[in-house]
C-alpha cells in the first residue's frame, strides 16, 4: 500500500471485493470482515485528518487564518 488518497480508495475497493466474494465463507470470511472493519475505522480517521488539513488550508488561502501550525504541513 502506498500513501495517496487514490491508493487508499483502491485498497478499500479491494477489501470490498474480498468480503463480497461468494467463494469466501465461514471462518475465513469472518477474519476478512474483521480486517475490513479495522480498515474502515483507520480510513475514517485518515479521511478526517485530510479534511482538517484541507479546512486549514482553505482558511489560510481565504484569509480567515493568519498562521496554521507547522505540524499541518501547510505554507502560505
Coordinates of C-alpha atoms in Angstrom, one line a residue, residues 13-73:
X13 CA -12.4 -1.4 -3.1
X14 CA -10.1 -4.5 -2.9
X15 CA -11.4 -5.2 0.6
X16 CA -15.0 -4.8 -0.7
X17 CA -14.3 -7.3 -3.5
X18 CA -12.9 -9.7 -0.9
X19 CA -15.8 -9.6 1.5
X20 CA -18.4 -9.9 -1.2
X21 CA -16.7 -12.9 -2.9
X22 CA -19.2 -15.7 -2.9
X23 CA -16.4 -18.3 -2.5
X24 CA -15.2 -17.0 0.8
X25 CA -17.1 -18.5 3.7
X26 CA -17.0 -19.4 7.3
X27 CA -14.0 -18.5 9.4
X28 CA -12.1 -17.0 6.5
X29 CA -15.0 -14.7 5.8
X30 CA -15.2 -13.7 9.5
X31 CA -11.5 -12.9 9.5
X32 CA -11.8 -10.8 6.3
X33 CA -14.8 -9.0 7.8
X34 CA -12.9 -8.2 11.0
X35 CA -10.0 -6.9 8.9
X36 CA -12.3 -4.8 6.7
X37 CA -13.9 -3.3 9.8
X38 CA -10.5 -2.3 11.1
X39 CA -9.6 -0.8 7.7
X40 CA -12.8 1.2 7.7
X41 CA -12.0 2.7 11.1
X42 CA -8.5 3.6 10.1
X43 CA -9.6 5.0 6.8
X44 CA -12.2 7.1 8.6
X45 CA -9.5 8.6 10.8
X46 CA -7.3 9.3 7.8
X47 CA -10.1 11.0 5.9
X48 CA -10.9 13.2 8.9
X49 CA -7.3 14.1 9.1
X50 CA -7.2 15.1 5.4
X51 CA -10.4 17.1 5.9
X52 CA -8.9 19.0 8.8
X53 CA -5.8 19.8 6.7
X54 CA -7.9 20.9 3.8
X55 CA -10.1 23.1 6.0
X56 CA -7.0 24.7 7.5
X57 CA -5.5 25.3 4.1
X58 CA -8.8 26.9 2.9
X59 CA -8.8 29.2 5.9
X60 CA -5.3 30.4 5.2
X61 CA -6.0 31.0 1.5
X62 CA -9.3 32.7 2.2
X63 CA -7.7 35.0 4.7
X64 CA -9.6 33.7 7.7
X65 CA -6.5 32.3 9.4
X66 CA -3.2 34.0 9.7
X67 CA -1.0 31.1 10.6
X68 CA -1.5 27.4 10.6
X69 CA 0.7 25.3 12.9
X70 CA 3.7 23.9 11.1
X71 CA 2.6 20.4 12.0
X72 CA -0.1 20.7 9.4
X73 CA 2.5 21.0 6.6

